[in-house]
Coordinates of C-alpha atoms in Angstrom, one line a residue:
X21 CA 87.5 124.2 -66.2
X22 CA 85.7 121.0 -64.8
X23 CA 85.4 123.1 -61.1
X24 CA 84.0 126.3 -64.2
X25 CA 81.4 124.0 -65.6
X26 CA 79.8 122.2 -62.7
X27 CA 79.5 126.2 -60.9
X28 CA 77.2 126.0 -64.2
X29 CA 74.9 123.5 -64.0
X30 CA 74.2 124.0 -60.3
X31 CA 73.5 127.0 -61.5
X32 CA 71.1 126.3 -64.0
X33 CA 69.7 123.5 -61.8
X34 CA 68.8 126.4 -59.3
X35 CA 67.3 128.6 -61.8
X36 CA 65.1 125.5 -63.1
X37 CA 64.2 124.3 -59.8
X38 CA 63.5 128.6 -59.1
X39 CA 61.8 128.0 -62.2
X40 CA 59.5 125.7 -60.8
X41 CA 58.5 126.3 -57.4
X42 CA 57.3 129.8 -59.5
X43 CA 55.0 128.2 -61.4
X44 CA 53.6 126.3 -58.1
X45 CA 53.6 129.6 -55.8
X46 CA 51.5 131.2 -59.1
X47 CA 48.8 128.2 -59.8
X48 CA 48.3 128.3 -55.4
X49 CA 47.3 131.9 -55.1
X50 CA 45.6 131.1 -58.3
X51 CA 43.5 129.6 -56.7
X52 CA 43.4 130.8 -53.2
X53 CA 42.6 134.0 -55.4
X54 CA 39.4 132.1 -56.8
X55 CA 38.3 131.0 -53.2
X56 CA 37.5 134.9 -52.6
X57 CA 34.6 135.0 -50.9
X58 CA 32.7 132.0 -51.9
X59 CA 32.8 130.3 -48.0
X60 CA 31.0 133.5 -47.2
X61 CA 28.5 133.0 -51.1
X62 CA 27.8 129.6 -49.8
X63 CA 26.1 130.9 -46.8
X64 CA 24.4 133.3 -47.7
X65 CA 23.3 131.0 -50.8
X66 CA 23.1 127.8 -48.9
X67 CA 19.1 126.6 -48.8
X68 CA 18.8 124.2 -45.8
X69 CA 15.3 122.8 -47.7
X70 CA 17.3 121.4 -50.5
X71 CA 19.6 119.8 -48.6
X72 CA 18.2 118.6 -45.1
X73 CA 15.3 116.5 -44.9
X74 CA 11.9 116.9 -43.7
X75 CA 13.1 121.1 -43.4
X76 CA 10.6 123.2 -42.3
X77 CA 11.1 126.8 -41.8
X78 CA 7.8 127.7 -39.7
X79 CA 7.5 124.3 -37.5
X80 CA 5.0 124.0 -35.5
X81 CA 6.9 124.0 -32.3
X82 CA 8.0 128.1 -32.8
X83 CA 4.9 129.5 -31.8
X84 CA 6.0 128.9 -27.9
X85 CA 8.7 131.0 -29.1
X86 CA 8.2 134.5 -27.8
X87 CA 11.1 136.0 -29.3
X88 CA 14.9 137.5 -26.6
X89 CA 13.0 139.5 -25.4
X90 CA 10.1 136.6 -24.0
X91 CA 9.3 137.5 -19.8
X92 CA 8.6 133.7 -19.7
X93 CA 7.5 130.5 -21.6
X94 CA 4.1 130.1 -20.6
X95 CA 3.4 129.1 -23.7
X96 CA 5.6 125.9 -23.9
X97 CA 5.4 125.0 -20.0
X98 CA 1.4 125.0 -20.8
X99 CA 1.7 123.1 -23.7
X100 CA 4.1 120.4 -21.8
X101 CA 1.8 120.1 -18.5
X102 CA -1.3 119.3 -22.4
X103 CA 0.8 116.5 -23.5
X104 CA 1.5 114.7 -20.1
X105 CA -1.8 114.2 -19.0
X106 CA -3.3 114.0 -22.5
X107 CA -1.4 112.3 -24.9
X108 CA -0.6 108.7 -24.3
X109 CA 2.8 109.0 -24.0
X110 CA 2.3 110.8 -21.5
X111 CA -0.3 108.8 -19.5
X112 CA 1.4 106.0 -19.6
X113 CA 4.4 107.5 -18.2
X114 CA 2.0 108.3 -15.1
X115 CA 1.0 105.5 -14.7
X116 CA 3.6 104.2 -14.5
X117 CA 5.2 106.4 -12.4
X118 CA 1.8 106.2 -9.8
X119 CA 1.7 102.2 -10.5
X120 CA 5.0 101.2 -10.1
X121 CA 4.8 99.8 -6.1
X122 CA 7.7 100.9 -4.4
X123 CA 10.0 96.5 -3.4
X124 CA 11.8 97.6 0.2
X125 CA 14.6 95.2 1.3
X126 CA 15.3 93.9 4.1
X127 CA 17.8 91.0 6.1
X128 CA 13.6 89.8 7.5
X129 CA 12.5 88.7 5.2
X130 CA 12.1 85.2 4.3
X131 CA 13.7 84.7 1.6
X132 CA 16.1 86.5 2.5
X133 CA 16.8 84.5 6.2
X134 CA 16.7 81.7 5.2
X135 CA 19.4 81.3 2.2
X136 CA 20.7 82.3 5.4
X137 CA 20.0 79.6 7.3
X138 CA 21.6 77.5 4.0
X139 CA 24.8 79.0 3.9
X140 CA 24.8 79.5 7.8
X141 CA 24.3 75.3 8.2
X142 CA 26.3 74.1 4.5
X143 CA 28.2 71.2 6.7
X144 CA 25.0 69.3 6.8
X145 CA 24.9 69.2 3.1
X146 CA 28.5 68.4 2.1
X147 CA 29.8 66.6 5.7
X148 CA 28.7 63.7 3.8
X149 CA 26.1 60.1 5.0
X150 CA 25.1 59.7 8.1
X151 CA 24.3 56.8 10.3
X152 CA 22.0 57.7 12.9
X153 CA 19.0 59.8 12.7
X154 CA 19.4 63.1 14.1
X155 CA 16.5 65.4 14.3
X156 CA 15.9 68.9 11.7
X157 CA 13.8 71.6 11.7
X158 CA 12.6 71.6 8.6
X159 CA 10.8 75.0 6.8
X160 CA 8.4 76.4 3.5
X161 CA 8.2 78.8 1.7
X162 CA 3.8 80.2 2.1
X163 CA 3.0 83.4 0.4
X164 CA -0.2 84.4 0.1
X165 CA -1.1 87.8 -1.6
X166 CA -3.7 89.8 0.9
X167 CA -5.3 93.4 -0.6
X168 CA -6.0 96.9 0.9
X169 CA -6.2 100.1 0.7
X170 CA -5.6 103.5 1.3
X171 CA -4.2 106.8 0.3
X172 CA -1.7 108.1 -1.0
X173 CA 0.2 111.5 -0.6
X174 CA -1.5 114.3 -3.3
X175 CA -1.6 118.0 -4.1
X176 CA -3.6 118.8 -6.4
X177 CA -2.1 122.2 -8.4
X178 CA -3.2 125.1 -10.9
X179 CA -0.1 127.1 -11.9
X180 CA -0.3 130.5 -12.8
X181 CA 2.0 132.0 -15.4
X182 CA 2.2 135.6 -16.2
X183 CA 3.0 136.9 -19.7
X184 CA 3.4 139.9 -21.9
X185 CA 1.3 140.2 -25.1
X186 CA 1.3 143.1 -27.4
X187 CA -2.4 144.2 -27.7
X188 CA -2.8 145.2 -31.6
X189 CA -5.1 147.6 -31.9
X190 CA -5.7 149.4 -35.4
X191 CA -8.2 152.5 -36.3
X192 CA -8.4 155.3 -38.8
X193 CA -6.5 158.7 -37.1
X194 CA -7.5 162.0 -39.7
X195 CA -4.2 163.8 -40.0
X196 CA -2.8 166.8 -41.8
X197 CA 0.1 167.9 -43.3
X198 CA 1.8 170.6 -44.3
X199 CA 4.6 170.4 -47.4
X200 CA 6.7 173.4 -48.8
X201 CA 7.3 172.6 -52.6
X202 CA 9.7 174.5 -54.5
X203 CA 9.4 175.3 -57.7
X204 CA 12.3 176.0 -60.4
X205 CA 11.8 176.7 -62.8
X206 CA 13.0 174.4 -66.3
X207 CA 13.6 176.3 -70.0
X208 CA 13.3 173.2 -71.1
X209 CA 9.0 173.2 -70.7
X210 CA 9.4 176.2 -70.1
X211 CA 8.1 176.7 -66.8
X212 CA 8.3 175.8 -63.1
X213 CA 8.5 172.4 -61.4
X214 CA 8.6 170.8 -58.5
X215 CA 7.8 167.7 -56.7
X216 CA 4.4 166.6 -54.0
X217 CA 6.0 163.4 -52.0
X218 CA 3.0 162.0 -50.1
X219 CA 4.5 161.6 -47.4
X220 CA 1.8 158.8 -45.3
X221 CA -0.1 156.4 -46.5
X222 CA -3.3 156.0 -47.0
X223 CA -7.4 158.6 -47.5
X224 CA -6.6 162.0 -49.7
X225 CA -10.6 163.1 -49.1
X226 CA -8.8 167.5 -49.6
X227 CA -5.9 169.3 -50.9
X228 CA -4.8 173.6 -50.2
X229 CA -2.4 175.4 -51.8
X230 CA -1.4 178.2 -51.0
X231 CA 1.8 181.0 -51.9
X232 CA 2.3 184.4 -51.8
X233 CA 4.9 186.9 -54.7
X234 CA 5.3 184.0 -57.1
X235 CA 7.1 185.9 -59.7
X236 CA 4.6 186.3 -63.5
X237 CA 7.6 187.1 -65.4
X238 CA 7.6 190.5 -67.6
X239 CA 6.7 191.2 -71.1
X240 CA 6.1 193.4 -74.2
X241 CA 2.3 193.6 -73.4
X242 CA 3.5 195.9 -70.1
X243 CA 5.7 198.5 -71.0
X244 CA 4.2 201.1 -69.4
X245 CA 4.3 202.3 -66.0
X246 CA 0.4 203.2 -66.3
X247 CA -1.2 198.9 -66.7
X248 CA -3.2 198.5 -69.4
X249 CA -6.0 196.4 -71.1
X250 CA -3.4 194.3 -73.4
X251 CA -1.7 194.4 -70.8
X252 CA -4.4 192.7 -68.2
X253 CA -5.3 190.3 -71.0
X254 CA -0.9 189.6 -71.8
X255 CA -0.8 187.4 -67.5
X256 CA -2.2 184.8 -66.8
X257 CA -1.0 182.4 -64.0
X258 CA -1.3 179.6 -63.2
X259 CA -1.0 175.9 -60.7
X260 CA -1.6 172.7 -61.8
X261 CA -1.5 169.9 -59.6
X262 CA -2.9 166.4 -59.4
X263 CA -3.9 166.9 -62.6
X264 CA -6.3 171.0 -62.2
X265 CA -5.3 174.5 -62.9
X266 CA -5.0 176.5 -60.4
X267 CA -5.4 180.7 -61.2
X268 CA -3.1 182.5 -59.2
X269 CA -4.8 185.7 -58.9
X270 CA -2.1 188.6 -59.1
X271 CA -1.2 191.3 -57.2
X272 CA 0.8 192.9 -58.7
X273 CA 1.3 193.2 -62.9
X274 CA 4.2 193.3 -64.6
X275 CA 5.8 196.3 -65.7
X276 CA 8.4 198.9 -67.3
X277 CA 9.5 201.7 -65.0
X278 CA 11.8 204.9 -66.6
X279 CA 14.4 206.6 -64.0
X280 CA 15.3 209.9 -64.0
X281 CA 18.9 210.9 -63.0
X282 CA 20.1 214.5 -65.1
X283 CA 15.8 215.7 -64.8
X284 CA 12.9 214.7 -66.6
X285 CA 13.8 213.0 -69.9
X286 CA 18.0 213.0 -69.0
X287 CA 19.3 210.1 -68.3
X288 CA 16.4 208.1 -68.2
X289 CA 16.5 204.4 -67.7
X290 CA 13.6 201.7 -68.3
X291 CA 13.7 198.6 -66.0
X292 CA 10.9 196.0 -66.4
X293 CA 9.8 195.0 -63.3
X294 CA 8.0 191.3 -62.9
X295 CA 4.6 191.2 -61.2
X296 CA 3.2 189.0 -58.3
X297 CA 0.5 186.9 -57.7
X298 CA -0.8 184.7 -55.1
X299 CA -2.6 181.9 -54.0
X300 CA -5.1 180.1 -52.5
X301 CA -7.4 177.3 -54.0
X302 CA -8.2 173.5 -52.1
X303 CA -10.4 170.9 -53.8
X304 CA -11.5 167.6 -52.1
X305 CA -10.8 164.1 -53.4
X306 CA -11.5 160.5 -52.4
X307 CA -8.2 158.5 -53.7
X308 CA -6.0 156.0 -52.3
X309 CA -2.2 157.1 -51.7
X310 CA 0.9 155.5 -50.9
X311 CA 4.0 156.9 -49.1
X312 CA 6.1 158.2 -51.3
X313 CA 4.4 158.8 -54.1
X314 CA 4.9 161.5 -56.1
X315 CA 2.6 164.6 -57.5
X316 CA 4.3 167.7 -60.6
X317 CA 3.3 170.9 -59.4
X318 CA 4.1 173.6 -62.4
X319 CA 3.8 176.3 -62.5
X320 CA 3.0 177.9 -66.0
X321 CA 2.9 182.1 -67.8
X322 CA 0.6 182.4 -70.8
X323 CA 2.3 185.4 -71.7
X324 CA 6.8 185.1 -70.9
X325 CA 9.7 186.8 -72.6
X326 CA 13.3 186.8 -71.9
X327 CA 13.0 184.9 -69.0
X328 CA 16.4 183.6 -68.0
X329 CA 17.4 183.1 -64.0
X330 CA 13.7 183.1 -63.4
X331 CA 13.7 183.3 -59.2
X332 CA 12.2 180.1 -57.6
X333 CA 9.4 180.0 -56.2
X334 CA 7.3 178.4 -53.2
X335 CA 3.8 177.1 -52.8
X336 CA 2.0 175.6 -49.5
X337 CA 0.6 172.2 -50.1
X338 CA -1.1 171.4 -46.9
X339 CA -2.8 167.6 -47.6
X340 CA -6.0 166.1 -45.1
X341 CA -5.8 162.3 -45.0
X342 CA -7.2 159.4 -43.4
X343 CA -4.7 156.7 -42.6
X344 CA -4.7 153.5 -40.6
X345 CA -2.3 153.3 -37.9
X346 CA -1.4 150.7 -35.2
X347 CA -0.8 150.8 -31.5
X348 CA 0.4 148.5 -29.8
X349 CA -1.0 148.6 -26.3
X350 CA 1.0 145.9 -23.9
X351 CA -0.8 144.0 -21.0
X352 CA -0.6 141.4 -18.9
X353 CA -2.7 138.6 -20.4
X354 CA -2.2 134.8 -17.9
X355 CA -2.1 131.2 -19.6
X356 CA -3.7 128.6 -16.3
X357 CA -2.6 125.1 -16.0
X358 CA -4.3 122.9 -15.0
X359 CA -3.8 118.5 -15.2
X360 CA -8.0 118.3 -14.3
X361 CA -10.7 119.2 -14.0
X362 CA -10.7 122.1 -11.5
X363 CA -14.6 123.5 -11.3
X364 CA -14.4 119.6 -9.1
X365 CA -12.0 120.2 -6.5
X366 CA -11.9 122.6 -3.0
X367 CA -9.2 125.7 -3.7
X368 CA -7.3 125.6 0.1
X369 CA -4.9 128.6 -1.4
X370 CA -2.6 130.8 -3.1
X371 CA 0.5 131.2 -3.5
X372 CA 3.2 133.9 -5.3
X373 CA 5.4 132.3 -7.0
X374 CA 6.9 134.9 -8.9
X375 CA 7.1 138.5 -7.0
X376 CA 6.0 141.2 -8.5
X377 CA 6.9 144.1 -10.7
X378 CA 7.9 145.8 -13.5
X379 CA 8.8 144.3 -16.8
X380 CA 9.2 145.5 -20.1
X381 CA 8.7 144.3 -23.5
X382 CA 10.4 145.7 -26.3
X383 CA 7.8 146.5 -30.8
X384 CA 9.2 147.9 -33.3
X385 CA 12.0 149.2 -31.3
X386 CA 10.6 151.4 -29.4
X387 CA 10.2 149.2 -25.4
X388 CA 7.0 149.7 -23.6
X389 CA 6.8 148.9 -19.4
X390 CA 4.1 146.0 -18.0
X391 CA 3.2 146.1 -14.5
X392 CA 1.7 143.2 -13.0
X393 CA 1.0 142.4 -8.5
X394 CA 3.0 138.8 -9.0
X395 CA 3.4 136.9 -12.0
X396 CA 2.9 133.8 -11.0
X397 CA 0.3 132.1 -9.0
X398 CA 0.4 128.4 -7.7
X399 CA -2.9 127.4 -6.4
X400 CA -2.9 123.7 -4.9
X401 CA -7.2 122.7 -3.9
X402 CA -5.8 120.0 -2.3
X403 CA -3.1 118.1 -0.2
X404 CA -3.3 115.1 1.1
X405 CA -1.1 113.2 3.4
X406 CA -0.7 109.9 2.4
X407 CA -2.5 107.3 5.0
X408 CA -1.8 104.1 5.2
X409 CA -5.3 102.9 6.1
X410 CA -5.7 98.9 5.9
X411 CA -2.4 98.7 4.4
X412 CA -0.2 99.5 7.4
X413 CA -0.3 96.2 8.2
X414 CA 1.7 94.9 5.2
X415 CA 3.4 98.2 5.0
X416 CA 5.2 97.7 7.7
X417 CA 6.2 93.9 7.7
X418 CA 9.5 93.3 6.0
X419 CA 8.4 90.1 4.1
X420 CA 5.2 92.3 2.2
X421 CA 6.0 93.4 -1.3
X422 CA 3.4 95.6 -3.3
X423 CA 3.3 93.8 -6.3
X424 CA 0.0 96.0 -7.7
X425 CA -1.9 98.9 -7.5
X426 CA -4.5 100.0 -8.8
X427 CA -6.1 103.7 -8.6
X428 CA -9.8 104.1 -7.3
X429 CA -9.8 107.4 -6.9
X430 CA -7.9 109.5 -10.0
X431 CA -8.2 113.8 -10.1
X432 CA -5.8 114.6 -12.8
X433 CA -2.7 112.8 -12.7
X434 CA -2.5 112.2 -9.5
X435 CA -4.2 109.4 -7.4
X436 CA -5.6 109.4 -4.8
X437 CA -6.9 106.5 -3.1
X438 CA -5.7 103.1 -3.6
X439 CA -5.9 99.5 -4.3
X440 CA -3.0 97.4 -3.4
X441 CA -2.2 94.0 -3.4
X442 CA 0.7 93.0 -1.5
X443 CA 2.3 89.4 -1.9
X444 CA 3.9 88.0 1.3
X445 CA 5.9 85.6 3.1
X446 CA 5.3 83.2 6.1
X447 CA 8.0 80.9 6.9
X448 CA 6.8 77.7 8.2
X449 CA 8.8 75.1 11.0
X450 CA 7.7 72.0 12.1
X451 CA 10.6 68.9 12.3
X452 CA 11.7 65.9 11.3
X453 CA 14.2 63.3 11.9
X454 CA 17.3 63.0 9.0
X455 CA 17.7 59.7 8.8
X456 CA 20.6 58.0 6.6
X457 CA 20.1 61.1 3.7
X458 CA 16.4 60.3 4.1
X459 CA 14.2 62.5 5.8
X460 CA 11.0 60.9 8.2
X461 CA 8.3 62.7 9.5
X462 CA 7.6 61.7 13.0
X463 CA 5.2 63.8 14.4
X464 CA 3.4 65.4 11.8
X465 CA 4.4 68.3 11.8
X466 CA 6.2 68.7 8.1
X467 CA 3.8 66.8 6.6
X468 CA 1.3 70.0 6.8
X469 CA 4.1 71.6 5.5
X470 CA 4.7 68.9 2.4
X471 CA 1.5 69.6 2.1
X472 CA 1.3 73.3 1.9
X473 CA -2.3 73.2 4.8
X474 CA -0.1 75.7 7.7
X475 CA -3.6 77.6 9.0
X476 CA -5.8 74.5 7.5
X477 CA -8.1 75.2 10.3
X478 CA -8.6 79.2 10.6
X479 CA -9.0 78.5 6.6
X480 CA -12.1 76.1 6.8
X481 CA -14.4 77.5 10.1
X482 CA -13.7 80.7 8.9
X483 CA -14.7 79.9 5.5
X484 CA -17.5 78.2 7.4
X485 CA -18.1 81.7 9.7
X486 CA -19.1 83.4 5.9
X487 CA -21.4 80.4 4.7
X488 CA -22.9 80.5 8.5
X489 CA -23.3 84.7 8.0
X490 CA -25.0 84.4 4.6
X491 CA -27.3 81.7 5.5
X492 CA -27.9 84.1 8.5
X493 CA -28.8 86.7 6.8
X494 CA -31.1 85.0 3.8
X495 CA -33.5 83.1 6.6
X496 CA -34.3 86.8 8.3
X497 CA -35.7 88.4 5.2
X498 CA -38.1 87.4 2.8
X499 CA -38.8 85.5 -0.7
X500 CA -39.0 88.6 -3.1
X501 CA -35.3 90.1 -1.9
X502 CA -32.6 88.0 -0.6
X503 CA -29.6 89.5 0.5
X504 CA -26.4 88.3 2.8
X505 CA -23.8 90.9 3.8
X506 CA -25.8 94.7 3.0
X507 CA -24.5 97.5 4.3
X508 CA -25.0 101.1 5.2
X509 CA -23.5 104.2 3.0
X510 CA -21.9 106.3 5.1
X511 CA -20.0 108.9 3.8
X512 CA -17.2 112.5 5.4
X513 CA -16.3 115.5 4.6
X514 CA -12.1 115.9 3.4
X515 CA -10.0 119.5 3.9
X516 CA -10.3 122.0 3.0
X517 CA -8.9 126.1 4.6
X518 CA -9.9 126.2 7.7
X519 CA -10.8 123.3 8.8
X520 CA -9.1 119.6 9.0
X521 CA -9.5 116.4 6.8
X522 CA -13.0 114.4 8.7
X523 CA -11.4 110.9 6.5
X524 CA -8.5 110.0 7.7
X525 CA -8.1 106.1 7.6
X526 CA -6.6 106.0 11.1
X527 CA -5.0 108.3 14.2
X528 CA -8.7 108.3 15.5
X529 CA -7.8 108.0 18.6
X530 CA -6.1 110.2 20.0
X531 CA -8.8 112.5 17.8
X532 CA -6.1 115.2 17.6
X533 CA -8.4 118.1 15.2
X534 CA -11.2 116.2 14.8
X535 CA -13.8 118.3 17.1
X536 CA -15.4 119.9 13.8
X537 CA -16.0 116.7 12.2
X538 CA -19.1 115.3 13.7
X539 CA -20.1 111.6 14.9
X540 CA -21.0 110.0 12.1
X541 CA -17.6 110.9 10.6
X542 CA -16.1 109.9 13.8
X543 CA -17.6 106.2 13.1
X544 CA -16.9 105.7 10.1
X545 CA -13.3 106.3 11.1
X546 CA -13.0 104.1 14.2
X547 CA -15.3 101.2 11.1
X548 CA -11.9 101.8 9.0
X549 CA -9.6 101.5 11.7
X550 CA -11.4 97.8 12.4
X551 CA -11.4 96.5 8.5
X552 CA -15.4 97.5 8.4
X553 CA -15.3 100.3 5.0
X554 CA -14.8 99.9 1.4
X555 CA -14.8 102.2 0.0
X556 CA -16.3 103.9 -3.8
X557 CA -15.4 107.3 -4.5
X558 CA -15.4 111.0 -3.9
X559 CA -17.3 114.2 -4.6
X560 CA -18.1 117.5 -5.2
X561 CA -21.5 117.7 -2.3
X562 CA -20.9 121.6 -2.4
X563 CA -21.8 124.0 -5.6
X564 CA -22.1 127.7 -5.6
X565 CA -21.6 130.0 -9.0
X566 CA -19.3 126.5 -10.1
X567 CA -17.2 126.2 -8.1
X568 CA -16.6 123.2 -5.3
X569 CA -16.8 123.7 -2.2
X570 CA -17.0 121.8 -0.5
X571 CA -15.4 118.0 -0.9
X572 CA -16.8 114.3 0.3
X573 CA -16.3 110.3 0.8
X574 CA -17.8 108.1 0.4
X575 CA -18.3 104.5 1.9
X576 CA -19.8 101.6 2.4
X577 CA -20.1 100.4 5.9
X578 CA -20.9 96.9 6.9
X579 CA -21.1 94.8 10.4
X580 CA -18.8 92.7 10.0
X581 CA -15.0 91.5 9.2
X582 CA -17.1 88.3 7.6
X583 CA -19.3 90.8 5.4
X584 CA -16.3 93.2 4.6
X585 CA -15.2 90.9 3.3
X586 CA -17.9 89.0 1.0
X587 CA -18.3 92.3 -0.6
X588 CA -14.9 92.9 -0.2
X589 CA -13.4 90.2 -2.6
X590 CA -15.9 87.9 -3.2
X591 CA -18.6 91.1 -4.8
X592 CA -16.0 93.2 -6.4
X593 CA -12.9 91.1 -6.7
X594 CA -14.2 88.1 -8.3
X595 CA -18.4 89.3 -10.3
X596 CA -16.8 92.4 -10.3
X597 CA -19.9 94.2 -9.5
X598 CA -18.9 97.1 -8.5
X599 CA -20.2 99.7 -5.6
X600 CA -22.0 103.0 -7.1
X601 CA -19.9 106.5 -7.4
X602 CA -18.8 109.0 -4.2
X603 CA -22.5 111.0 -5.2
X604 CA -24.6 107.7 -5.6
X605 CA -22.7 104.7 -3.0
X606 CA -24.3 101.2 -4.0
X607 CA -24.1 98.7 -1.4
X608 CA -26.6 96.6 -1.2
X609 CA -26.3 92.7 0.0
X610 CA -25.5 89.3 -2.3
X611 CA -27.7 87.6 -3.8
X612 CA -28.9 84.0 -3.5
X613 CA -28.1 83.5 -7.3
X614 CA -24.3 85.2 -6.6
X615 CA -23.3 83.4 -3.7
X616 CA -23.7 80.8 -5.0
X617 CA -21.3 81.9 -7.3
X618 CA -18.0 82.7 -4.5
X619 CA -15.1 80.9 -4.4
X620 CA -14.0 81.3 -0.4
X621 CA -11.3 79.4 -0.8
X622 CA -9.7 82.4 -2.7
X623 CA -11.1 84.7 0.0
X624 CA -8.8 85.7 2.1
X625 CA -9.8 85.6 4.9
X626 CA -6.8 86.8 7.6
X627 CA -8.5 90.4 8.8
X628 CA -11.1 88.3 10.0
X629 CA -8.3 86.2 12.5
X630 CA -8.1 88.2 14.8
X631 CA -12.3 88.0 15.9
X632 CA -12.0 84.5 15.5
X633 CA -9.6 84.4 18.1
X634 CA -10.7 87.0 20.4
X635 CA -13.6 83.5 20.1
X636 CA -11.3 81.2 20.7
X637 CA -8.0 79.7 20.4
X638 CA -7.4 78.1 16.9
X639 CA -5.4 75.2 17.7
X640 CA -2.1 75.3 14.6
X641 CA -1.6 72.0 12.1
X642 CA 0.2 70.1 15.2
X643 CA -1.3 70.7 17.3
X644 CA -4.4 69.5 15.4
X645 CA -1.8 65.9 14.5
X646 CA -0.8 66.5 18.1
X647 CA -4.6 65.7 19.6
X648 CA -5.1 63.1 17.0
X649 CA -2.7 60.7 17.8
X650 CA -4.1 60.6 21.2
X651 CA -6.9 59.9 20.5
X652 CA -6.3 56.8 18.8
X653 CA -3.4 56.0 21.1
X654 CA -6.4 56.0 23.2
X655 CA -8.6 54.0 22.0
X656 CA -6.0 51.2 21.3
X657 CA -5.0 51.5 25.1
X658 CA -9.4 50.8 25.5
X659 CA -9.3 47.7 22.9
X660 CA -6.0 46.4 24.5
X661 CA -8.4 46.4 28.1
X662 CA -11.2 45.0 26.8
X663 CA -8.6 42.6 25.3
X664 CA -9.8 43.0 21.9

């Protein structure tokens, strides 16, 4: 008994659990069914403008998208180049790239080699005190600044990219259409009814209605084989179209025939015959119609009897329309990207970068083929190699680093001439005695190092020479126009197609490929190698039809390095007075008032040292100190000999 009860309880529990599961399944299925189709509905009804902040369906950038069949991205490339050359961000980026000097690391640089020296002699510092004196080398690094000119590697190119442009031509064309309209008889209005559908949008100018064997239904007034006037009067057929009624010309009138099979008036029948007619009517109109526009066409009979199962009739309607049609005439469209004024540059050559051939474009489902000999060109207007110029000595010195680059001549984003400031380290050494931790300067060498007066004699003589040269220039002039260090303008021709560059800063000793350069240009090249020139600018010296055929560089050339140093560092560097333009150089001398404002102690005369050394031997500061000591000792001996 208990076993039976347990089994019944188990069955009930299972049944209840099944009911609960069934209810949950039903709820889940109902929920799933309610979601059917909602996913696609959410996408179809999604409105981005209501969800995404600042959303726009037609951003300006969409103008650069030519579709999946577009043959090029010339518009986007042109916009990018324009932004790089004209926007503030683009200009800043180009300037940073141009003016960021390279900083080569050399193990021979004083600040690195000095560190290794300290490392190698670390025991002197760490071994403690030492009572005796020993000779040690002392050193100091001097930082000097030098300004020079150089020609950077540069290439000025324009690009021309071809794309396919859809040239849409709209014109009015006169077209003629013939439409066959079937007219079906209807007992609703007792007429033959049809409809004319306009085939194309346009201006409707002329309509012609033509039809043959149009039914003329029989009526009782035409009850004989012969046609009576009464019968004729009862017949009138019209075709109605566009508010106009046109008569149908009767060809055969309706009648009743007599057919006897058993002789005359014997076994006779009298069938009725419908007549038929034709229509050839036309009219002019002037109305705008749309494609698919419908006009009712009806045939009406004046008299009708027993009109049942009447056959359909057809009329041909001829329409004359003026239709505006659109023709697509794709053609090659060129987009040029030129980040400089090409009218001021000389074209050196052109290179096809995308081979020619056929390309296609799909317009409104129709494919058009367009041919071009070349689809992209690269036009080179200038391609100059790097020339270190007066910067060569500093660029080759591992102790010198370019600290500032000033572009003197630009064309677009390319720099054609640079003025570079180099910061150079010079390690000055001398001997001293290290006694019980104290540095004793026995011969005066370390005093010069400590006071920072290395090469002071050379600097003093150079400054004195500059002042003396200025005085000589001034003394040779009258009181009206007193100037010192006057230069002269000189110029040279830049490279063009087929000719080498007559404005090279170096290499004039070999003269390779420079045979076409004139004597003035060769003299200028040697003057630049001797550091006697200041770069002024570039200009187009020959034009034809707005195209530059020859460019020249202009310089101010001076008689001596001293004059060049004072003009470049004094007039331009300190006073901020320029040298004019490439087309109009200003190589005037420096006035007395301007000379009085110059700080000769701040000028770098290192370029003049070679000329100074060529005339005499310049003693170093240590040699000067030694001479002074010898002179003092000699004076003391003489005094002792005299008993003083």
